Structures are given as C-alpha cells and as structure tokens.
Amino acid sequence: MRGGRYGDALAIGGLAIARAAPRRGTLVTDADTGRSLAERFDRFDIAQGGPFAELQARFAILREKAATAPRRAALYVAIAFIVPLLVTVLTGTAWGPLVTRPFLLDWGVWARFVVAIAILVLMERLVAERLKAHLRQFVETPLLAPGAMPAAGEALARALRRRDSAVAEIVCVVLAYAATLVGAYAGATTQGSSWLSTGAPGAEQLSVAGWYVALVSGPLFWFLLLRWLWRHLVWALLLYEISRLELRLVVTHPDGVGGLAFIGQYPNAFSAMVLAMSCVLAAAIAKAFQQDALELTAYGYMMAAWLITVLLLFGVPLLAFRRPLGRLKQQALLASSAAATRHFRAAERAALGGNLAAATDADATAVGDIPNPTATYTAAKKLRTIAFSREALLPVATAAILPLVAAGSTRLPFAELWKIAKKLLLL
C-alpha cells in the first residue's frame, strides 16, 4: 500500500502543526492552510486501509484500485458461489424440484454470494470519490473557519486511524463467523432436505457444501458488509467532529441549511450498500413467500420498518449539525428581531412624528441608519436545523424499497406494490 499503513494518518496529522511551526522565513497563510487541508481531504479514502486491504495487496489482488475492482469482485464471487456450486453439482443437490431446495433455486445464495458480494466490492471507488468531494466542500465553499483547519486535520488523522484499525476488522471477522454459523445451523436443522444439510429427518447435519458456506462463503459476505458498516461509522464520527468545529454558516444562505445542504446528500453515496442489504432481505422474503411462512400484512410492516431503519442509519449522523444550525437560528432570530425593533420604530417616528408605544424613548436614530432586517429574520425562521430532506434521501430510500417490491411481486401485482412503495417513499 502506498505510504504504509499509517502514512496517510501521519501526513494528515501534520496539518495540526503546520501553522504552529512554520519554517524560518516562511509565512503560512490561511489560504495555504486551506489548500493543504483540501489536499489532505483528497487522501481520505474510506474504502482502503486496514489489514484486509494489506492482505489483498500482499497477494497482488489489490493494485490499481479502480482497475482491479471488477477482477476482485469476480474472484470473491467465485470463492463464495462457484466453489459450493461445483460441490453441489457433484453431490446432486445443485438442481432439482423446488421442494428439495436445490442450491441454484436458493434465493439467499444468489443474493448474498453473487449480488451482494459483487456490489460491496464494486462500490468502493464510487463511495470514496463522493465522500472526498463532500469533504472538499468544507474547504472550498469555504465553511471551515481558518482557525478550525488544524483541528480538522487532527479529526481526519483520527478517522484514518479508525479506518485502519486491526481491532475493528477482527471484530468484524468474529461477528461474521458467529452470524454465519448460527444461520447455517438453523438452516440445516429447520429446512429439512436441502443442499445445505444431509442426514435423516431429525438428525440433519451440515453437508459438505453447507460446511464450506459456513466457513468461507458466509463469513466473506458478512465480513464485507460489516466492514462497510464500520467504515460508515468512521465517516459518521468524522462528521460529528467537524460539526463541533468553528463553521462559517450563513443564515441567509440560499440552500436553507446555512450552507450545509451538500452534506445531506452523502447517504446517496451508500445507495449501493443499501441495495446489497435490501437484496438479501428481499431474498429472505421471497423464500418465506415460497414456503407460505409470511403473511402479506407482515410483509407491509417489514417494508416500512426496513425503510425507517435505513433512513435512521444514514440520517442520525447528520443530526450532528443540528447543534450549530440550531445555535445559528436562535442567534439570527434574536439579532434580527432586535434590529427590526430599532428599524421599524425609526420608520414609525419618521412617518408619524413619534412612536406610539414607549413614546418617551430617547432613541433618535434615523431609519436610514439601520438596514431593514426583514429578509434576515424571514430566512432565520425558515432555516432548517437538520441537514437533510426527503428529496435528498430519495435515492437511498429507493434502493431500500425496490428489491422488497420485487420480492413481493411473487404474491401481489406489481402495480399495487408500486403504489405502496411510492406512499412509503413520500412519507
């Protein structure tokens, strides 16, 4: 990996002392610091770093990141799907009547080991580039005050250390194996005859393909997913730290969020991950429908619950900016209200020769000396203190719902399901 495991973290952390210790005879300006921070934001690659990336690099799986993504996706799909497929072909459980639950007719196999794994690998460049663009906007707009830039560099260094954490990836591995082994055991003992299990009824045990999935395919899927969820938490913590810095928010900014509307778009960078998770959930729903184990009413509740879960997952990190936006709104309302009192009392004196209330007030300021604060007061009243909107989250919400609609179409007309989906998306 370029620069070593902690090279990016050390380079970004250097921003924190760049202004405090300039070279002799060199003047470090705020513009220089801003450019330096922007360059370091460009080094923040959420998809890379950590032991797994180093392992891929060691085995020459990871070279030029964008160029090798399709190759790595194909490799991991082959490991997770093709190997157990060959095993089931040899054991005669790859194909057959639906009642025997063959490998190739298992919705979950296709969703987890083909669709989800491919998406979780291919999405790396898209997510990394979009998050970099959002970070750059804090400097380029410019929202970060010059005095906050060293602290922003420190926050970025901490984020890189979290991203590279070996402990975090070990936890992901442990959880991945736990989830897979529990699921494999439950599937082998409750589904009866299938590609996953072998043995007489009541004495089922994992088949050869089942053991492979329990030890290789399943953990690979869960690890990739959990690793991305950890990376999202790293990003959320970075946003929280940035929200506590000095931000140059503007109450009259045309975006209605003090200049922060762009950060409300970040969840859409993770739409592919949501699509992968939704495909896995949709496969479970379709399988339950096939086995008559799911009521239509419960299915509707599941759609709503899943959409709420996704919106909370990506909406909660944005609540970090509620504090500075709320403070801005309160201060703007107070200041503009005070200015409005002075301005319109002066206008009243000019029009009527005096004030109707508190007529003995000695203030003789002319109306022209106080700008009309109406526009500022109106903007403050309309200022949103949450940096996201329904429209901004529509792509990620659509990615959450569409696979579930497809699963439901096995039981209900698609047109009817689409009406339900549209109602959920417009909540």
XYZ file of N, CA and C in Angstrom, residues 16-246:
693
model
N -1.965 19.718 11.705
C -2.253 20.316 13.005
C -1.102 21.194 13.489
N 0.132 20.901 13.044
C 1.279 21.703 13.490
C 1.833 22.578 12.374
N 1.187 22.530 11.200
C 1.725 23.271 10.057
C 1.745 24.768 10.316
N 0.687 25.281 10.971
C 0.623 26.718 11.209
C 1.373 27.098 12.478
N 1.452 26.156 13.405
C 2.100 26.466 14.681
C 3.620 26.525 14.550
N 4.172 25.801 13.569
C 5.629 25.744 13.441
C 6.070 25.951 11.998
N 5.898 27.162 11.444
C 6.318 27.426 10.074
C 7.832 27.446 9.953
N 8.327 27.167 8.751
C 9.766 27.240 8.511
C 10.244 28.684 8.639
N 11.511 28.811 9.006
C 12.060 30.150 9.173
C 11.996 30.909 7.871
N 11.471 32.127 7.974
C 11.388 32.972 6.799
C 10.196 32.653 5.911
N 9.317 31.750 6.358
C 8.161 31.387 5.543
C 6.890 31.805 6.255
N 6.026 32.486 5.561
C 4.745 32.905 6.120
C 3.670 31.921 5.681
N 3.042 31.238 6.649
C 1.969 30.293 6.342
C 0.649 31.037 6.455
N -0.047 31.227 5.353
C -1.299 31.964 5.342
C -2.475 31.022 5.511
N -3.656 31.613 5.788
C -4.869 30.813 5.894
C -5.187 30.125 4.574
N -4.880 30.812 3.464
C -5.132 30.200 2.154
C -4.244 28.973 1.954
N -2.967 29.080 2.416
C -2.075 27.926 2.318
C -2.601 26.766 3.145
N -3.076 27.076 4.354
C -3.605 26.035 5.221
C -4.836 25.392 4.604
N -5.692 26.214 3.988
C -6.880 25.681 3.335
C -6.526 24.752 2.193
N -5.533 25.145 1.384
C -5.101 24.288 0.282
C -4.503 22.992 0.814
N -3.738 23.121 1.903
C -3.130 21.936 2.494
C -4.191 20.986 3.016
N -5.220 21.520 3.657
C -6.288 20.673 4.172
C -7.056 20.020 3.032
N -7.315 20.779 1.962
C -8.019 20.208 0.815
C -7.234 19.046 0.220
N -5.915 19.211 0.151
C -5.082 18.123 -0.367
C -5.155 16.894 0.540
N -5.210 17.125 1.835
C -5.271 16.006 2.766
C -6.649 15.351 2.760
N -7.675 16.119 2.525
C -9.002 15.523 2.343
C -8.989 14.556 1.160
N -8.209 14.903 0.128
C -8.119 14.028 -1.042
C -7.437 12.703 -0.711
N -6.702 12.657 0.382
C -6.037 11.419 0.778
C -6.962 10.515 1.603
N -8.116 11.034 1.959
C -9.043 10.250 2.778
C -9.816 9.295 1.877
N -9.363 8.061 1.835
C -10.011 7.024 1.030
C -10.700 6.058 1.984
N -12.003 6.191 2.112
C -12.754 5.403 3.077
C -12.719 3.912 2.766
N -12.484 3.564 1.494
C -12.563 2.160 1.082
C -11.281 1.387 1.338
N -10.157 2.085 1.518
C -8.870 1.400 1.633
C -8.384 1.420 3.077
N -7.230 0.823 3.309
C -6.648 0.800 4.639
C -7.119 -0.389 5.454
N -6.332 -0.739 6.460
C -6.669 -1.841 7.327
C -6.034 -3.146 6.890
N -6.056 -4.151 7.755
C -5.401 -5.431 7.455
C -5.937 -6.129 6.212
N -7.230 -6.038 5.954
C -7.787 -6.724 4.792
C -7.235 -6.147 3.498
N -7.132 -4.813 3.425
C -6.559 -4.183 2.236
C -5.089 -4.559 2.087
N -4.362 -4.619 3.201
C -2.958 -5.011 3.141
C -2.814 -6.461 2.677
N -3.726 -7.313 3.130
C -3.692 -8.713 2.719
C -3.931 -8.852 1.225
N -4.881 -8.072 0.710
C -5.137 -8.099 -0.729
C -3.919 -7.614 -1.514
N -3.286 -6.565 -1.005
C -2.102 -6.035 -1.689
C -0.968 -7.050 -1.669
N -0.809 -7.754 -0.560
C 0.268 -8.735 -0.437
C 0.112 -9.870 -1.433
N -1.137 -10.244 -1.705
C -1.389 -11.320 -2.655
C -1.666 -10.792 -4.062
N -1.315 -9.516 -4.283
C -1.458 -8.888 -5.602
C -2.898 -8.860 -6.071
N -3.856 -8.930 -5.125
C -5.269 -8.813 -5.501
C -5.633 -7.349 -5.659
N -4.949 -6.493 -4.905
C -5.250 -5.068 -4.915
C -4.039 -4.312 -5.432
N -4.134 -3.811 -6.657
C -3.064 -2.961 -7.215
C -3.671 -1.597 -7.479
N -3.953 -1.302 -8.760
C -4.672 -0.073 -9.063
C -6.122 -0.294 -8.661
N -6.586 0.482 -7.682
C -7.841 0.168 -7.008
C -9.032 0.084 -7.958
N -9.216 1.122 -8.785
C -10.380 1.133 -9.665
C -10.303 0.027 -10.709
N -9.086 -0.222 -11.227
C -8.945 -1.197 -12.303
C -9.174 -2.617 -11.820
N -8.860 -2.883 -10.559
C -8.964 -4.257 -10.085
C -10.288 -4.562 -9.416
N -11.158 -3.585 -9.236
C -12.434 -3.833 -8.563
C -13.251 -4.912 -9.259
N -13.453 -4.852 -10.578
C -14.203 -5.937 -11.224
C -13.517 -7.292 -11.081
N -12.181 -7.306 -11.148
C -11.463 -8.575 -11.005
C -11.609 -9.128 -9.594
N -11.514 -8.258 -8.603
C -11.681 -8.717 -7.226
C -13.111 -9.175 -6.968
N -14.076 -8.451 -7.532
C -15.478 -8.861 -7.371
C -15.693 -10.243 -7.955
N -15.134 -10.472 -9.157
C -15.280 -11.789 -9.791
C -14.604 -12.876 -8.962
N -13.436 -12.550 -8.389
C -12.713 -13.529 -7.578
C -13.509 -13.914 -6.341
N -14.047 -12.916 -5.634
C -14.775 -13.207 -4.401
C -16.096 -13.911 -4.675
N -16.743 -13.564 -5.782
C -17.962 -14.283 -6.164
C -17.635 -15.735 -6.483
N -16.508 -15.959 -7.152
C -16.094 -17.335 -7.461
C -15.834 -18.121 -6.181
N -15.159 -17.485 -5.217
C -14.875 -18.160 -3.944
C -16.168 -18.482 -3.200
N -17.084 -17.519 -3.187
C -18.296 -17.684 -2.383
C -19.368 -18.506 -3.074
N -19.463 -18.432 -4.399
C -20.587 -19.056 -5.111
C -20.171 -20.244 -5.979
N -19.132 -20.069 -6.770
C -18.777 -21.117 -7.734
C -18.297 -22.384 -7.040
N -17.491 -22.250 -5.996
C -16.971 -23.440 -5.308
C -18.103 -24.287 -4.720
N -19.024 -23.712 -3.920
C -20.125 -24.557 -3.427
C -21.043 -25.051 -4.543
N -21.134 -24.293 -5.641
C -21.924 -24.771 -6.776
C -21.319 -26.064 -7.332
N -20.009 -26.075 -7.505
C -19.352 -27.284 -8.010
C -19.551 -28.456 -7.048
N -19.502 -28.180 -5.746
C -19.707 -29.239 -4.756
C -21.122 -29.794 -4.858
N -22.107 -28.903 -4.983
C -23.497 -29.381 -5.074
C -23.758 -30.101 -6.400
N -23.056 -29.707 -7.457
C -23.176 -30.437 -8.718
C -22.704 -31.877 -8.522
N -21.594 -32.048 -7.829
C -21.048 -33.384 -7.587
C -21.942 -34.210 -6.664
N -22.614 -33.564 -5.723
C -23.468 -34.298 -4.783
C -24.915 -34.402 -5.248
N -25.220 -33.769 -6.399
C -26.562 -33.873 -6.945
C -27.590 -32.970 -6.302
N -27.162 -31.929 -5.601
C -28.113 -31.021 -4.943
C -28.093 -29.615 -5.549
N -27.461 -29.469 -6.714
C -27.421 -28.152 -7.360
C -28.741 -27.820 -8.023
N -29.441 -28.835 -8.524
C -30.684 -28.601 -9.261
C -31.664 -29.710 -8.919
N -32.951 -29.367 -9.007
C -33.970 -30.362 -8.727
C -35.291 -29.687 -8.443
N -36.294 -30.454 -8.034
C -37.596 -29.875 -7.704
C -37.460 -28.845 -6.587
N -38.335 -27.855 -6.601
C -38.275 -26.790 -5.609
C -38.411 -27.323 -4.192
N -39.175 -28.394 -4.034
C -39.412 -28.948 -2.709
C -38.133 -29.485 -2.078
N -37.148 -29.840 -2.895
C -35.864 -30.338 -2.366
C -34.891 -29.208 -2.037
N -35.274 -27.989 -2.333
C -34.467 -26.799 -2.035
C -33.045 -26.911 -2.585
N -32.917 -27.009 -3.908
C -31.582 -27.126 -4.503
C -30.806 -25.814 -4.426
N -29.521 -25.915 -4.611
C -28.613 -24.768 -4.482
C -28.986 -23.644 -5.439
N -29.206 -23.948 -6.702
C -29.446 -22.909 -7.708
C -30.820 -22.263 -7.593
N -31.716 -22.831 -6.803
C -33.030 -22.222 -6.602
C -33.146 -21.579 -5.221
N -32.017 -21.395 -4.576
C -31.988 -20.745 -3.258
C -31.775 -19.247 -3.463
N -32.833 -18.475 -3.213
C -32.745 -17.026 -3.406
C -31.620 -16.415 -2.569
N -31.463 -16.893 -1.340
C -30.453 -16.317 -0.460
C -29.046 -16.499 -0.980
N -28.773 -17.642 -1.612
C -27.447 -17.896 -2.178
C -27.105 -16.861 -3.229
N -28.029 -16.631 -4.147
C -27.783 -15.650 -5.207
C -27.635 -14.234 -4.636
N -28.498 -13.887 -3.679
C -28.473 -12.534 -3.130
C -27.188 -12.251 -2.362
N -26.760 -13.203 -1.511
C -25.592 -12.960 -0.664
C -24.276 -13.152 -1.397
N -24.163 -14.262 -2.125
C -22.857 -14.662 -2.645
C -22.576 -14.186 -4.057
N -23.579 -13.663 -4.752
C -23.357 -13.115 -6.092
C -23.634 -11.606 -6.085
N -24.888 -11.240 -5.846
C -25.270 -9.826 -5.953
C -24.586 -8.977 -4.887
N -24.753 -9.353 -3.615
C -24.246 -8.511 -2.527
C -22.723 -8.427 -2.536
N -22.038 -9.552 -2.663
C -20.569 -9.518 -2.650
C -20.038 -8.688 -3.807
N -20.614 -8.854 -4.989
C -20.161 -8.057 -6.131
C -20.364 -6.566 -5.883
N -21.532 -6.204 -5.356
C -21.815 -4.790 -5.098
C -20.865 -4.226 -4.042
N -20.647 -4.964 -2.971
C -19.821 -4.468 -1.869
C -18.371 -4.241 -2.281
N -17.925 -4.927 -3.327
C -16.576 -4.689 -3.851
C -16.589 -3.573 -4.894
N -17.544 -3.620 -5.803
C -17.570 -2.643 -6.900
C -17.885 -1.223 -6.439
N -18.514 -1.067 -5.274
C -18.929 0.264 -4.823
C -17.784 1.093 -4.250
N -16.619 0.509 -4.064
C -15.536 1.178 -3.353
C -15.171 2.535 -3.940
N -14.898 2.580 -5.246
C -14.455 3.833 -5.861
C -15.534 4.905 -5.787
N -16.785 4.503 -6.052
C -17.883 5.470 -6.039
C -18.017 6.119 -4.672
N -18.031 5.303 -3.626
C -18.188 5.842 -2.278
C -17.004 6.732 -1.914
N -15.796 6.258 -2.168
C -14.605 7.023 -1.801
C -14.580 8.387 -2.478
N -14.868 8.435 -3.767
C -14.801 9.706 -4.503
C -15.892 10.670 -4.066
N -17.089 10.154 -3.808
C -18.170 11.049 -3.390
C -17.919 11.628 -2.005
N -17.417 10.814 -1.088
C -17.143 11.333 0.250
C -15.995 12.340 0.218
N -15.000 12.106 -0.630
C -13.929 13.092 -0.792
C -14.489 14.427 -1.272
N -15.403 14.362 -2.233
C -15.996 15.593 -2.764
C -16.742 16.349 -1.674
N -17.448 15.635 -0.818
C -18.170 16.294 0.275
C -17.189 16.938 1.249
N -16.096 16.260 1.556
C -15.107 16.840 2.464
C -14.481 18.097 1.875
N -14.172 18.040 0.581
C -13.548 19.212 -0.053
C -14.441 20.436 0.024
N -15.754 20.232 0.001
C -16.655 21.384 0.030
C -16.546 22.171 1.318
N -16.166 21.521 2.416
C -15.993 22.258 3.664
C -14.899 23.305 3.531
N -13.898 23.044 2.672
C -12.795 23.986 2.472
C -13.094 24.921 1.320
N -13.647 24.401 0.245
C -13.796 25.177 -0.981
C -14.961 26.152 -0.935
N -15.963 25.929 -0.067
C -17.123 26.820 -0.112
C -16.919 28.249 0.392
N -16.145 28.595 1.395
C -15.493 27.789 2.427
C -16.328 27.830 3.711
N -16.540 26.705 4.310
C -17.322 26.615 5.542
C -16.458 26.552 6.793
N -15.288 25.946 6.688
C -14.398 25.857 7.847
C -13.678 27.189 8.060
N -13.783 27.721 9.264
C -13.034 28.933 9.595
C -11.538 28.611 9.588
N -10.692 29.578 9.213
C -9.249 29.313 9.166
C -8.707 28.722 10.464
N -9.182 29.223 11.601
C -8.689 28.721 12.871
C -9.087 27.290 13.161
N -10.091 26.757 12.439
C -10.570 25.393 12.673
C -9.834 24.363 11.820
N -9.038 24.817 10.868
C -8.428 23.875 9.928
C -7.418 22.920 10.576
N -6.564 23.382 11.510
C -5.692 22.400 12.179
C -6.477 21.320 12.908
N -7.559 21.714 13.583
C -8.387 20.728 14.279
C -9.054 19.781 13.295
N -9.411 20.287 12.120
C -9.982 19.421 11.088
C -8.951 18.396 10.623
N -7.692 18.834 10.509
C -6.631 17.900 10.147
C -6.451 16.809 11.193
N -6.557 17.170 12.465
C -6.455 16.175 13.530
C -7.620 15.197 13.475
N -8.826 15.710 13.212
C -10.002 14.838 13.109
C -9.846 13.857 11.955
N -9.269 14.335 10.862
C -9.058 13.473 9.704
C -8.035 12.376 10.016
N -6.991 12.737 10.757
C -5.983 11.741 11.147
C -6.605 10.674 12.040
N -7.466 11.087 12.963
C -8.140 10.106 13.825
C -9.044 9.190 13.011
N -9.719 9.767 12.018
C -10.590 8.953 11.164
C -9.787 7.898 10.405
N -8.614 8.258 9.939
C -7.777 7.300 9.230
C -7.279 6.195 10.157
N -6.978 6.561 11.391
C -6.556 5.524 12.334
C -7.703 4.565 12.633
N -8.917 5.091 12.741
C -10.079 4.207 12.938
C -10.286 3.321 11.721
N -10.145 3.903 10.547
C -10.309 3.127 9.314
C -9.319 1.977 9.248
N -8.097 2.211 9.706
C -7.035 1.215 9.618
C -7.006 0.259 10.811
N -7.952 0.377 11.709
C -7.932 -0.382 12.949
C -7.975 -1.894 12.711
N -6.963 -2.591 13.209
C -6.960 -4.056 13.132
C -8.003 -4.641 14.073
N -8.205 -4.006 15.227
C -9.200 -4.500 16.187
C -10.591 -4.489 15.567
N -10.911 -3.413 14.858
C -12.235 -3.318 14.239
C -12.446 -4.442 13.232
N -11.438 -4.738 12.431
C -11.607 -5.794 11.435
C -11.648 -7.177 12.075
N -10.927 -7.368 13.167
C -11.005 -8.648 13.890
C -12.414 -8.839 14.446
N -12.990 -7.781 14.997
C -14.371 -7.855 15.492
C -15.324 -8.199 14.354
N -15.105 -7.594 13.189
C -15.943 -7.905 12.025
C -15.837 -9.389 11.652
N -14.622 -9.934 11.702
C -14.428 -11.350 11.381
C -15.168 -12.233 12.378
N -15.026 -11.923 13.667
C -15.683 -12.716 14.702
C -17.200 -12.682 14.532
N -17.744 -11.492 14.331
C -19.188 -11.360 14.142
C -19.644 -12.064 12.868
N -18.820 -11.998 11.822
C -19.174 -12.644 10.555
C -19.291 -14.151 10.738
N -18.345 -14.755 11.441
C -18.393 -16.205 11.683
C -19.558 -16.564 12.602
N -19.806 -15.741 13.605
C -20.914 -16.022 14.516
C -22.242 -16.005 13.766
N -22.455 -14.980 12.952
C -23.713 -14.872 12.202
C -23.875 -16.029 11.229
N -22.787 -16.410 10.548
C -22.865 -17.467 9.550
C -23.118 -18.829 10.188
N -22.404 -19.145 11.253
C -22.555 -20.464 11.878
C -23.942 -20.628 12.499
N -24.436 -19.565 13.120
C -25.795 -19.632 13.676
C -26.814 -19.834 12.567
N -26.668 -19.072 11.480
C -27.600 -19.198 10.357
C -27.523 -20.554 9.689
N -26.298 -21.075 9.507
C -26.138 -22.381 8.859
C -26.739 -23.491 9.711
N -26.519 -23.431 11.015
C -27.062 -24.461 11.901
C -28.589 -24.418 11.893
N -29.141 -23.197 11.977
C -30.602 -23.065 11.964
C -31.177 -23.577 10.652
N -30.506 -23.242 9.518
C -30.988 -23.698 8.223
C -30.933 -25.202 8.075
N -29.859 -25.815 8.584
C -29.704 -27.269 8.452
C -30.713 -28.029 9.293
N -31.108 -27.472 10.431
C -31.977 -28.203 11.350
C -33.457 -27.885 11.178
N -33.788 -26.836 10.430
C -35.194 -26.455 10.290
C -35.739 -26.600 8.883
N -34.863 -26.663 7.872
C -35.338 -26.698 6.495
C -35.561 -28.109 5.979
N -35.090 -29.108 6.693
C -35.222 -30.466 6.177
C -34.265 -30.685 5.022
N -34.704 -31.492 4.049
C -33.844 -31.816 2.908
C -33.522 -30.571 2.097
N -32.238 -30.328 1.877
C -31.788 -29.209 1.051
C -30.324 -29.414 0.728
N -29.768 -28.523 -0.110
C -28.353 -28.599 -0.438
C -27.486 -28.333 0.790
N -28.065 -27.631 1.793
C -27.308 -27.210 2.964
C -27.079 -28.337 3.966
N -27.965 -29.328 3.969
C -27.910 -30.339 5.019
C -27.984 -31.739 4.438
N -27.658 -32.690 5.273
C -27.737 -34.097 4.896
C -28.133 -34.885 6.128
N -28.603 -36.117 5.941
C -28.989 -36.940 7.074
C -30.481 -37.141 7.139
N -30.911 -38.078 7.969
C -32.326 -38.407 8.117
C -33.055 -37.282 8.843
N -34.382 -37.160 8.631
C -35.163 -36.144 9.350
C -34.986 -36.270 10.861
N -34.724 -35.153 11.486
C -34.485 -35.150 12.918
C -33.033 -35.338 13.290
N -32.211 -35.739 12.322
C -30.779 -35.928 12.579
C -29.960 -35.231 11.498
N -30.458 -34.100 11.008
C -29.769 -33.391 9.942
C -28.456 -32.798 10.442
N -27.518 -32.719 9.535
C -26.247 -32.055 9.792
C -25.793 -31.361 8.518
N -24.847 -30.463 8.660
C -24.388 -29.712 7.501
C -23.755 -30.643 6.475
N -24.082 -30.390 5.212
C -23.450 -31.118 4.117
C -22.065 -30.540 3.852
N -21.355 -31.135 2.891
C -20.034 -30.599 2.534
C -20.170 -29.164 2.038
N -21.147 -28.922 1.165
C -21.379 -27.556 0.676
C -21.798 -26.643 1.820
N -22.590 -27.185 2.745
C -23.020 -26.396 3.900
C -21.854 -25.963 4.765
N -20.912 -26.888 4.990
C -19.733 -26.533 5.772
C -18.884 -25.483 5.053
N -18.783 -25.594 3.750
C -17.994 -24.609 3.003
C -18.629 -23.226 3.132
N -19.934 -23.192 2.991
C -20.630 -21.907 3.110
C -20.484 -21.358 4.525
N -20.567 -22.242 5.534
C -20.470 -21.800 6.920
C -19.078 -21.274 7.259
N -18.065 -21.823 6.616
C -16.693 -21.460 6.954
C -16.053 -20.458 5.997
N -16.595 -20.345 4.770
C -15.963 -19.475 3.774
C -16.953 -18.463 3.184
N -17.958 -18.931 2.485
C -18.850 -18.034 1.740
C -19.588 -17.065 2.648
N -20.248 -17.615 3.668
C -20.998 -16.758 4.584
C -20.136 -15.743 5.301
N -19.031 -16.169 5.923
C -18.166 -15.178 6.582
C -17.637 -14.107 5.636
N -17.353 -14.478 4.386
C -16.872 -13.484 3.430
C -17.932 -12.419 3.190
N -19.173 -12.837 2.968
C -20.262 -11.871 2.768
C -20.438 -10.986 3.989
N -20.554 -11.600 5.172
C -20.794 -10.821 6.371
C -19.617 -9.913 6.696
N -18.407 -10.371 6.458
C -17.247 -9.523 6.734
C -17.251 -8.284 5.851
N -17.500 -8.471 4.555
C -17.536 -7.312 3.649
C -18.618 -6.324 4.063
N -19.784 -6.847 4.463
C -20.870 -5.967 4.882
C -20.535 -5.256 6.185
N -20.071 -6.001 7.177
C -19.744 -5.397 8.468
C -18.592 -4.405 8.338
N -17.645 -4.696 7.475
C -16.527 -3.776 7.246
C -17.032 -2.450 6.684
N -18.000 -2.510 5.772
C -18.567 -1.277 5.234
C -19.371 -0.535 6.298
N -20.088 -1.264 7.147
C -20.826 -0.600 8.220
C -19.864 0.088 9.183
N -18.708 -0.529 9.438
C -17.692 0.121 10.263
C -17.164 1.368 9.573
N -16.904 1.277 8.273
C -16.406 2.451 7.547
C -17.427 3.586 7.586
N -18.695 3.232 7.526
C -19.721 4.275 7.639
C -19.687 4.920 9.019
N -19.454 4.120 10.061
C -19.339 4.680 11.406
C -18.123 5.601 11.494
N -17.027 5.239 10.849
C -15.843 6.104 10.807
C -16.200 7.451 10.187
N -16.927 7.417 9.098
C -17.366 8.641 8.429
C -18.298 9.446 9.339
N -19.232 8.770 10.013
C -20.172 9.459 10.899
C -19.435 10.159 12.035
N -18.435 9.506 12.606
C -17.654 10.124 13.681
C -16.866 11.325 13.171
N -16.378 11.245 11.939
C -15.673 12.385 11.350
C -16.621 13.566 11.181
N -17.828 13.303 10.706
C -18.814 14.384 10.576
C -19.122 15.004 11.939
N -19.238 14.158 12.953
C -19.525 14.680 14.294
C -18.409 15.624 14.748
N -17.159 15.233 14.538
C -16.046 16.075 14.965
C -16.003 17.377 14.168
N -16.303 17.311 12.877
C -16.323 18.534 12.067
C -17.443 19.460 12.530
N -18.576 18.881 12.907
C -19.712 19.705 13.340
C -19.394 20.496 14.599
N -18.388 20.045 15.381
C -18.021 20.742 16.612
C -16.965 21.815 16.386
N -16.505 21.962 15.150
C -15.515 22.989 14.831
C -16.210 24.315 14.519
N -15.414 25.354 14.355
C -15.963 26.660 14.013
C -16.334 26.673 12.530
